[in-house]
Coordinates of C-alpha atoms in Angstrom, one line a residue:
M71 CA -16.0 10.2 -23.2
E72 CA -19.0 8.4 -21.8
T73 CA -18.3 5.4 -24.1
F74 CA -14.7 5.4 -22.9
G75 CA -15.9 5.4 -19.3
R76 CA -18.1 2.4 -19.9
I77 CA -15.2 0.5 -21.6
T78 CA -12.8 1.2 -18.7
S79 CA -15.5 0.2 -16.2
F80 CA -16.1 -3.1 -18.0
L81 CA -12.4 -3.9 -18.3
S82 CA -11.9 -3.0 -14.6
D83 CA -14.7 -5.3 -13.5
F84 CA -13.5 -8.1 -15.7
I85 CA -9.9 -8.0 -14.6
Y86 CA -10.8 -7.8 -10.9
T87 CA -13.6 -10.3 -10.9
W88 CA -12.1 -13.1 -13.1
M89 CA -8.4 -12.6 -12.7
L90 CA -7.2 -10.5 -9.8
I91 CA -9.5 -11.6 -7.0
P92 CA -8.8 -15.4 -7.6
L93 CA -5.0 -14.7 -7.9
L94 CA -4.8 -12.5 -4.9
L95 CA -6.8 -14.8 -2.6
G96 CA -5.4 -18.0 -4.1
L97 CA -1.8 -17.0 -4.0
G98 CA -2.1 -15.4 -0.6
L99 CA -3.6 -18.6 0.8
Y100 CA -0.8 -20.7 -0.9
F101 CA 2.0 -18.6 0.5
T102 CA 0.2 -18.6 3.9
I103 CA 0.4 -22.4 3.9
K104 CA 4.0 -22.4 2.6
I105 CA 5.4 -20.2 5.4
K106 CA 3.0 -21.7 7.9
A107 CA 1.2 -18.4 8.5
G108 CA 4.5 -16.8 9.4
Q109 CA 3.2 -13.4 8.4
I110 CA 0.8 -13.7 11.3
T111 CA 2.8 -15.6 13.9
N112 CA 5.7 -13.2 13.6
I113 CA 3.8 -9.9 14.1
G114 CA 5.4 -9.3 17.5
H115 CA 8.8 -10.1 16.1
A116 CA 8.3 -7.8 13.1
N117 CA 7.2 -5.0 15.4
R118 CA 10.7 -5.2 17.1
L119 CA 12.5 -5.4 13.7
I120 CA 11.1 -2.1 12.6
T121 CA 13.2 0.0 14.9
A122 CA 16.6 -1.5 13.7
K123 CA 19.3 0.9 12.7
P124 CA 20.9 0.8 9.2
K125 CA 24.6 -0.2 8.9
D126 CA 25.5 2.9 6.9
E127 CA 24.4 6.4 8.0
K128 CA 23.6 7.2 4.3
S129 CA 21.3 4.2 4.1
I130 CA 17.6 4.2 4.8
S131 CA 16.4 2.5 8.0
P132 CA 13.7 -0.2 7.9
F133 CA 11.3 2.2 9.7
K134 CA 11.8 5.0 7.1
A135 CA 11.4 2.5 4.2
F136 CA 8.2 1.3 6.0
T137 CA 6.8 4.8 6.2
I138 CA 7.5 5.6 2.6
S139 CA 5.3 2.6 1.6
A140 CA 2.8 3.3 4.4
A141 CA 2.6 6.9 3.1
S142 CA 1.3 5.6 -0.2
H143 CA -1.1 2.9 0.9
I144 CA -2.5 4.7 4.0
G145 CA -4.6 7.1 2.0
T146 CA -8.1 8.2 1.1
G147 CA -9.1 4.5 0.5
N148 CA -9.0 4.0 4.2
V149 CA -11.8 6.6 4.6
V150 CA -13.7 6.5 1.3
G151 CA -13.3 2.9 0.3
V152 CA -14.4 1.4 3.6
A153 CA -17.5 3.5 3.7
A154 CA -18.4 2.4 0.1
A155 CA -17.9 -1.3 1.0
I156 CA -20.1 -1.1 4.1
S157 CA -22.8 0.9 2.4
V158 CA -23.1 -1.9 -0.2
G159 CA -22.2 -5.1 1.7
G160 CA -23.2 -4.1 5.2
P161 CA -21.1 -4.6 8.4
G162 CA -20.3 -8.2 7.4
A163 CA -18.0 -6.9 4.6
V164 CA -15.6 -5.8 7.3
F165 CA -15.0 -9.4 8.3
W166 CA -14.0 -10.3 4.8
M167 CA -11.8 -7.3 4.6
W168 CA -9.9 -8.7 7.6
I169 CA -9.6 -12.2 6.1
T170 CA -8.3 -10.7 2.9
A171 CA -5.7 -8.7 4.8
L172 CA -4.5 -11.6 6.9
I173 CA -4.1 -13.8 3.8
G174 CA -2.6 -10.9 1.8
G175 CA 0.1 -10.4 4.4
A176 CA 1.8 -13.6 3.0
S177 CA 1.9 -12.1 -0.5
A178 CA 3.3 -8.9 0.9
F179 CA 6.0 -10.8 2.7
V180 CA 7.0 -12.7 -0.5
E181 CA 7.1 -9.7 -2.9
N182 CA 9.0 -7.5 -0.4
T183 CA 11.5 -10.3 0.4
L184 CA 12.1 -10.7 -3.3
G185 CA 12.6 -7.0 -3.7
Q186 CA 15.3 -7.1 -1.0
I187 CA 17.1 -10.2 -2.5
F188 CA 17.4 -8.6 -6.0
K189 CA 17.9 -5.0 -5.0
E190 CA 20.9 -2.9 -6.3
K191 CA 23.2 -0.5 -4.6
N192 CA 23.4 3.1 -5.8
E193 CA 26.6 5.1 -6.0
D194 CA 25.7 7.1 -2.9
G195 CA 25.3 3.9 -0.8
T196 CA 21.5 3.7 -0.9
F197 CA 19.6 0.9 -2.5
K198 CA 17.0 0.6 -5.3
G199 CA 14.8 -2.4 -6.1
G200 CA 11.3 -3.7 -6.7
P201 CA 9.4 -5.9 -9.2
A202 CA 11.1 -4.4 -12.3
F203 CA 14.4 -5.5 -10.8
Y204 CA 13.3 -9.1 -9.8
I205 CA 11.4 -9.5 -13.1
N206 CA 14.4 -8.6 -15.1
K207 CA 16.9 -10.7 -13.0
T208 CA 14.9 -13.9 -12.7
M209 CA 12.9 -14.0 -15.9
K210 CA 15.4 -12.3 -18.2
K211 CA 12.7 -10.2 -19.8
P212 CA 13.7 -6.6 -19.8
A213 CA 10.7 -5.6 -22.0
L214 CA 8.3 -6.9 -19.4
A215 CA 10.2 -5.2 -16.6
N216 CA 10.1 -1.9 -18.5
L217 CA 6.4 -2.3 -19.1
F218 CA 5.9 -2.8 -15.4
S219 CA 8.0 0.4 -14.7
V220 CA 6.0 2.5 -17.2
I221 CA 2.7 1.4 -15.7
I222 CA 3.9 2.2 -12.2
C223 CA 5.0 5.7 -13.3
I224 CA 1.7 6.4 -15.1
V225 CA -0.7 4.9 -12.5
Y226 CA 1.0 6.1 -9.3
G227 CA 3.0 9.2 -10.4
F228 CA 0.2 10.7 -12.6
M229 CA -3.2 9.1 -12.2
F230 CA -3.4 8.3 -8.5
N231 CA -1.7 11.6 -7.5
A232 CA -4.2 13.5 -9.6
M233 CA -7.0 11.8 -7.7
Q234 CA -5.3 12.5 -4.3
S235 CA -4.9 16.2 -5.0
N236 CA -8.5 16.3 -6.2
T237 CA -9.6 14.8 -2.9
I238 CA -7.6 17.4 -1.0
A239 CA -8.9 20.3 -3.1
S240 CA -12.6 19.2 -2.9
G241 CA -12.3 18.6 0.8
F242 CA -11.0 22.1 1.5
A243 CA -13.6 23.6 -0.9
N244 CA -16.4 21.9 1.0
S245 CA -15.1 22.6 4.5
F246 CA -13.5 26.0 4.2
N247 CA -14.9 27.4 0.9
T248 CA -11.4 27.7 -0.6
R249 CA -10.7 28.0 -4.3
S250 CA -9.4 24.8 -5.8
W251 CA -6.6 26.4 -7.9
I252 CA -5.1 28.0 -4.7
I253 CA -5.1 24.7 -3.0
G254 CA -3.5 23.2 -6.1
L255 CA -0.7 25.7 -6.0
I256 CA 0.0 25.0 -2.3
I257 CA 0.1 21.3 -2.9
I258 CA 2.6 21.5 -5.8
I259 CA 4.8 23.8 -3.8
L260 CA 4.9 21.4 -0.8
T261 CA 5.2 18.4 -3.1
G262 CA 8.0 20.0 -5.1
F263 CA 9.9 20.8 -1.9
V264 CA 9.8 17.2 -0.8
I265 CA 10.5 15.3 -4.1
F266 CA 13.3 17.5 -5.3
G267 CA 15.0 16.9 -2.0
G268 CA 15.7 13.2 -2.9
L269 CA 15.2 10.0 -1.0
Q270 CA 16.5 11.2 2.3
R271 CA 14.0 14.1 2.4
I272 CA 11.2 11.9 1.3
S273 CA 11.9 9.4 4.0
D274 CA 12.3 12.2 6.6
I275 CA 8.9 13.7 5.8
T276 CA 7.0 10.4 5.6
S277 CA 8.6 9.2 8.9
L278 CA 7.1 12.3 10.5
I279 CA 3.7 12.5 8.8
V280 CA 2.7 8.8 8.9
P281 CA 2.9 8.2 12.7
V282 CA 1.3 11.6 13.4
M283 CA -1.7 11.0 11.1
A284 CA -2.2 7.4 12.1
V285 CA -2.1 8.2 15.9
A286 CA -4.4 11.2 15.6
Y287 CA -7.0 9.3 13.6
L288 CA -6.9 6.2 15.8
A289 CA -7.0 8.4 18.9
L290 CA -10.2 10.0 17.7
V291 CA -11.8 6.6 16.9
L292 CA -10.7 5.2 20.3
F293 CA -12.5 8.2 22.0
I294 CA -15.7 7.5 20.0
L295 CA -15.5 3.8 21.0
I296 CA -15.0 4.6 24.7
T297 CA -17.9 7.1 24.7
N298 CA -20.1 4.5 23.0
I299 CA -18.8 1.5 24.9
T300 CA -22.3 0.0 25.3
K301 CA -22.6 -0.2 21.5
V302 CA -19.3 -2.0 20.9
P303 CA -20.6 -5.6 21.5
H304 CA -23.5 -5.0 19.1
M305 CA -21.1 -3.6 16.5
F306 CA -18.9 -6.8 16.6
N307 CA -22.1 -8.9 16.6
L308 CA -23.2 -7.2 13.4
I309 CA -19.7 -7.7 11.8
F310 CA -19.6 -11.4 12.5
S311 CA -23.2 -12.3 12.1
E312 CA -23.7 -10.5 8.8
A313 CA -20.4 -11.9 7.4
F314 CA -22.2 -15.1 6.6
N315 CA -25.7 -14.0 5.8
M316 CA -27.1 -13.6 2.3
R317 CA -26.5 -9.9 2.0
A318 CA -22.8 -10.1 3.2
G319 CA -22.3 -13.3 1.2
F320 CA -23.4 -12.0 -2.1
G321 CA -23.1 -8.2 -1.5
G322 CA -19.9 -8.5 0.6
L323 CA -17.9 -11.5 -0.6
F324 CA -19.1 -12.7 -4.0
G325 CA -20.8 -9.6 -5.4
T326 CA -20.4 -6.0 -5.9
A327 CA -19.3 -5.2 -2.3
I328 CA -16.3 -7.6 -2.4
L329 CA -15.5 -6.4 -5.9
N330 CA -15.5 -2.8 -4.7
G331 CA -13.8 -3.8 -1.4
V332 CA -10.9 -5.6 -3.1
K333 CA -10.4 -2.8 -5.6
R334 CA -10.4 -0.2 -2.9
G335 CA -8.5 -2.5 -0.5
L336 CA -5.9 -3.2 -3.1
F337 CA -5.6 0.6 -3.6
S338 CA -5.2 0.8 0.1
N339 CA -2.9 -1.9 1.4
E340 CA -1.4 -3.0 -2.0
A341 CA -0.5 -6.5 -0.8
G342 CA 0.8 -8.6 -3.7
M343 CA 0.3 -5.8 -6.2
G344 CA 4.0 -5.0 -6.9
A345 CA 3.9 -1.4 -5.6
V346 CA 5.3 -1.6 -2.0
P347 CA 8.6 -3.3 -2.9
N348 CA 9.6 -0.2 -4.7
A349 CA 9.9 1.5 -1.3
S350 CA 10.8 -1.4 1.0
S351 CA 13.8 -2.4 -1.2
V352 CA 15.6 0.7 -0.1
A353 CA 15.9 -0.5 3.5
D354 CA 19.3 -1.5 4.8
V355 CA 18.8 -4.8 6.6
S356 CA 21.0 -7.8 7.3
H357 CA 18.5 -10.3 5.8
P358 CA 15.7 -9.9 3.2
A359 CA 13.1 -11.7 5.3
K360 CA 13.4 -8.9 7.9
Q361 CA 11.9 -6.3 5.6
G362 CA 9.4 -8.9 4.3
L363 CA 8.0 -9.4 7.7
I364 CA 8.0 -5.6 8.4
Q365 CA 6.0 -5.0 5.2
A366 CA 3.5 -7.7 6.1
L367 CA 3.0 -5.7 9.3
G368 CA 2.2 -2.7 7.1
V369 CA -0.8 -4.6 5.6
Y370 CA -2.3 -5.0 9.1
L371 CA -1.6 -1.4 10.1
D372 CA -3.5 -0.3 7.0
T373 CA -6.4 -2.7 7.0
I374 CA -6.8 -4.1 10.5
L375 CA -6.2 -0.8 12.3
I376 CA -6.9 2.2 10.0
C377 CA -9.6 0.8 7.8
S378 CA -11.2 -0.9 10.8
A379 CA -11.2 2.4 12.7
T380 CA -13.3 4.0 9.9
A381 CA -15.6 0.9 9.8
F382 CA -16.2 1.0 13.6
V383 CA -17.3 4.6 13.5
I384 CA -19.6 4.1 10.6
I385 CA -21.2 0.9 12.0
I386 CA -21.7 2.5 15.5
S387 CA -23.4 5.5 13.8
G388 CA -26.2 3.2 12.6
E389 CA -28.0 2.1 9.4
G390 CA -29.5 5.5 9.0
I391 CA -26.1 6.7 7.9
Y392 CA -24.4 3.9 6.1
L393 CA -27.5 2.8 4.2
N394 CA -28.6 6.4 3.4
P395 CA -28.9 6.5 -0.4
D396 CA -28.1 10.3 -0.4
L397 CA -24.7 9.7 1.1
Q398 CA -21.6 8.3 -0.6
G399 CA -18.0 7.6 0.2
L400 CA -16.5 10.4 2.2
E401 CA -19.9 11.8 3.0
I402 CA -20.8 8.6 4.9
T403 CA -17.7 8.9 7.1
Q404 CA -18.2 12.7 7.6
A405 CA -21.8 12.1 8.7
A406 CA -20.8 9.2 11.0
L407 CA -18.2 11.4 12.8
A408 CA -20.5 14.3 13.0
N409 CA -23.2 12.1 14.4
E410 CA -20.9 11.0 17.2
I411 CA -18.8 14.1 18.1
G412 CA -20.5 17.1 16.4
P413 CA -20.2 19.2 13.3
W414 CA -16.5 20.1 13.9
A415 CA -15.8 16.5 12.9
Q416 CA -16.1 17.5 9.2
H417 CA -13.2 19.9 9.6
F418 CA -11.1 17.3 11.5
L419 CA -11.7 14.7 8.8
T420 CA -10.7 17.2 6.1
I421 CA -7.4 17.7 7.9
C422 CA -7.0 13.9 8.2
V423 CA -7.8 13.4 4.5
L424 CA -5.3 16.2 3.7
M425 CA -2.5 14.3 5.6
F426 CA -3.5 10.9 4.2
A427 CA -3.7 12.3 0.6
F428 CA -0.5 14.4 0.8
S429 CA 1.5 11.5 2.2
S430 CA 0.1 9.3 -0.6
I431 CA 1.3 11.8 -3.2
I432 CA 4.8 11.5 -1.8
G433 CA 4.8 7.7 -1.6
N434 CA 3.2 7.4 -5.0
Y435 CA 5.8 9.7 -6.5
Y436 CA 8.7 7.6 -5.0
Y437 CA 7.3 4.4 -6.6
G438 CA 7.7 6.1 -9.9
E439 CA 11.1 7.5 -9.2
N440 CA 12.4 4.1 -8.3
N441 CA 11.2 2.8 -11.7
I442 CA 12.7 5.7 -13.6
K443 CA 16.0 4.5 -12.1
A444 CA 15.1 0.9 -13.1
M445 CA 14.8 2.1 -16.7
D446 CA 18.1 3.9 -16.4
L447 CA 16.6 7.2 -17.7
G448 CA 19.2 9.3 -15.8
N449 CA 18.8 12.7 -14.1
K450 CA 17.1 14.3 -17.1
G451 CA 14.5 11.6 -17.1
L452 CA 14.0 12.0 -13.4
T453 CA 13.6 15.7 -13.7
V454 CA 11.0 15.4 -16.5
Y455 CA 9.1 12.8 -14.4
R456 CA 9.1 15.2 -11.4
I457 CA 7.7 18.1 -13.5
L458 CA 5.0 15.8 -14.9
V459 CA 4.0 14.7 -11.4
L460 CA 3.6 18.3 -10.3
M461 CA 1.6 19.1 -13.4
F462 CA -0.8 16.2 -12.8
V463 CA -1.1 17.1 -9.1
F464 CA -2.2 20.6 -10.1
L465 CA -4.6 19.4 -12.8
G466 CA -6.1 16.9 -10.4
S467 CA -6.9 19.7 -7.9
I468 CA -9.0 21.7 -10.5
G469 CA -10.5 18.9 -12.7
D470 CA -12.9 16.0 -12.6
F471 CA -10.9 12.8 -12.6
S472 CA -13.6 10.2 -12.2
I473 CA -12.7 8.6 -15.5
V474 CA -9.0 8.6 -14.5
W475 CA -10.0 6.6 -11.5
N476 CA -11.5 3.8 -13.6
T477 CA -8.5 3.9 -16.0
G478 CA -6.1 3.7 -13.1
D479 CA -8.0 0.7 -11.8
V480 CA -7.5 -1.1 -15.2
F481 CA -3.8 -0.4 -15.3
M482 CA -3.3 -1.2 -11.6
G483 CA -5.1 -4.5 -12.2
I484 CA -2.8 -5.3 -15.2
M485 CA 0.2 -4.4 -13.1
A486 CA -0.9 -6.6 -10.2
V487 CA -1.7 -9.6 -12.5
I488 CA 1.9 -9.4 -13.9
N489 CA 3.4 -9.2 -10.4
L490 CA 1.3 -12.1 -9.1
I491 CA 2.2 -14.4 -12.0
I492 CA 5.9 -13.6 -11.3
L493 CA 5.4 -14.4 -7.6
M494 CA 3.9 -17.8 -8.6
I495 CA 7.1 -18.6 -10.5
V496 CA 9.9 -17.2 -8.2
G497 CA 8.0 -16.9 -4.9
K498 CA 9.9 -20.1 -3.8
C499 CA 13.0 -18.0 -3.4
A500 CA 11.3 -15.8 -0.8
V501 CA 9.9 -18.9 1.0
A502 CA 13.3 -20.5 1.2
S503 CA 14.8 -17.2 2.5
Y504 CA 12.1 -17.2 5.2
Y505 CA 13.2 -20.6 6.5
D506 CA 16.9 -19.6 6.3
Y507 CA 16.0 -16.6 8.4
K508 CA 14.0 -18.7 10.9
K509 CA 16.8 -21.3 11.2
Q510 CA 19.4 -18.7 12.1
L511 CA 16.9 -17.0 14.5
N512 CA 16.2 -20.3 16.3
E513 CA 20.0 -20.7 16.7
G514 CA 20.1 -17.5 18.6
K515 CA 21.8 -15.5 15.8
D516 CA 20.9 -12.1 14.3
P517 CA 20.3 -13.6 10.8
V518 CA 22.7 -12.6 8.0
F519 CA 21.8 -13.2 4.4
N520 CA 24.1 -15.5 2.4
P521 CA 22.4 -16.6 -0.9
R522 CA 25.0 -19.4 -1.3
N523 CA 23.3 -21.1 1.6
I524 CA 19.9 -21.2 -0.1
K525 CA 19.8 -23.6 -3.0
E526 CA 16.7 -22.0 -4.5
L527 CA 18.8 -18.9 -5.1
H528 CA 21.7 -20.7 -6.8
P529 CA 20.4 -20.1 -10.4
Y530 CA 20.4 -16.4 -9.6
L531 CA 23.7 -15.9 -7.7
D532 CA 25.2 -13.7 -10.4
E533 CA 22.1 -11.4 -10.2
I534 CA 22.3 -10.9 -6.4
T535 CA 24.8 -8.1 -6.2
A536 CA 23.7 -5.7 -3.4
W537 CA 24.7 -8.2 -0.6
D538 CA 28.4 -8.6 -1.7
D539 CA 30.2 -6.5 0.8
P540 CA 32.8 -7.1 3.5
E541 CA 30.4 -6.9 6.4
T542 CA 28.3 -9.8 5.2
N543 CA 31.4 -11.4 3.7
I544 CA 29.4 -13.5 1.3
N545 CA 32.2 -14.1 -1.1
N546 CA 34.3 -15.8 1.5
R547 CA 31.7 -18.3 2.4
I548 CA 30.9 -21.7 0.9

């Protein structure tokens, strides 16, 4: 088992260092240039789009689709991963986390716009879509699409959910001295209630949990910043000054801290990785670029707000905490909060982690469900998948899944590399859709998608099926 752990650790480091980091940053920068930083300049506009209503009552609104994806990527990585990055790379690592997020927003826009373009309509009027769909429809490689779907189901449905339930169980065991198996049973009962209720129940639950947990966590951090207002200028000075010194440069950008930061950051905001489009594609919008911009906003909510909130508390608490060799990950954040607001902070953080982790379980599950549908495994296949998810959630609550974490990293890296290569090939479709959207917007219109008006989509018109309805009236246009 120890040998297997070393192998997965080596493979993980190799994939992330030599393949994923260059692809993520390079492609993110490329798309940022192609859409003229539209993922940043349209933040205000995207914020208004998120409240739009769906055309059909049975459809999922942009906001609910947004919360399903946010439920997955706003998770324990926002608490544990940030602490680990700062402990290795110092406060300067936060600056590079921001830069990576700003660039990654462009990749998020592209992949989620593609997911919308090539989505399919279900019999009940809802939608399904994601990388497996746009891989199959643009590349004509069903085997590659199915491989992607299988990886999604294994990594998100099983591995990551086992790790999330392990985080919940260990947190309660440490804070409230509760038996892990009891917590495991409670988690699978709650999870089963949600996932067996279908997409509508999933979206209803995530649209409730995500805003509550985000507001509660940010409110606590805001309170800490206000009560330590005199330390805030020094905090920002540390972030910017150490971003370019030797420790941040090699420990934060080029070395182990950026490696750890990108791995945990990818686990957190998932920009360009091919996970989020599985949720965002269900949204009912009039133009694919709308949901693309909304999902770029999700990257900033995750990294610029939630991750930064954790970072601010840790940095304000001082080097005595984040450079303490006896503290790791969650313990650093717990110690930082306790240092600022007292011992009760450990219990508050446990509740926050519970909400973060449980919402991640729901979001992760749905990524897999969407890919079960992509593989046309039917209701029996979906039921088997749901039972396996619950089994892994329970096992995660009572077992040690450190090796699973490294294995999940390897598979997640492979999945992300596949998606990023596809984005390199067909990303031009999303870029062209962006300019079609902006053109209509500048003309004072509420943009409506017509693939016949976008020449980059002409080779794929037969594969764009979800938009052929009387309301958009595509078939009657030239």
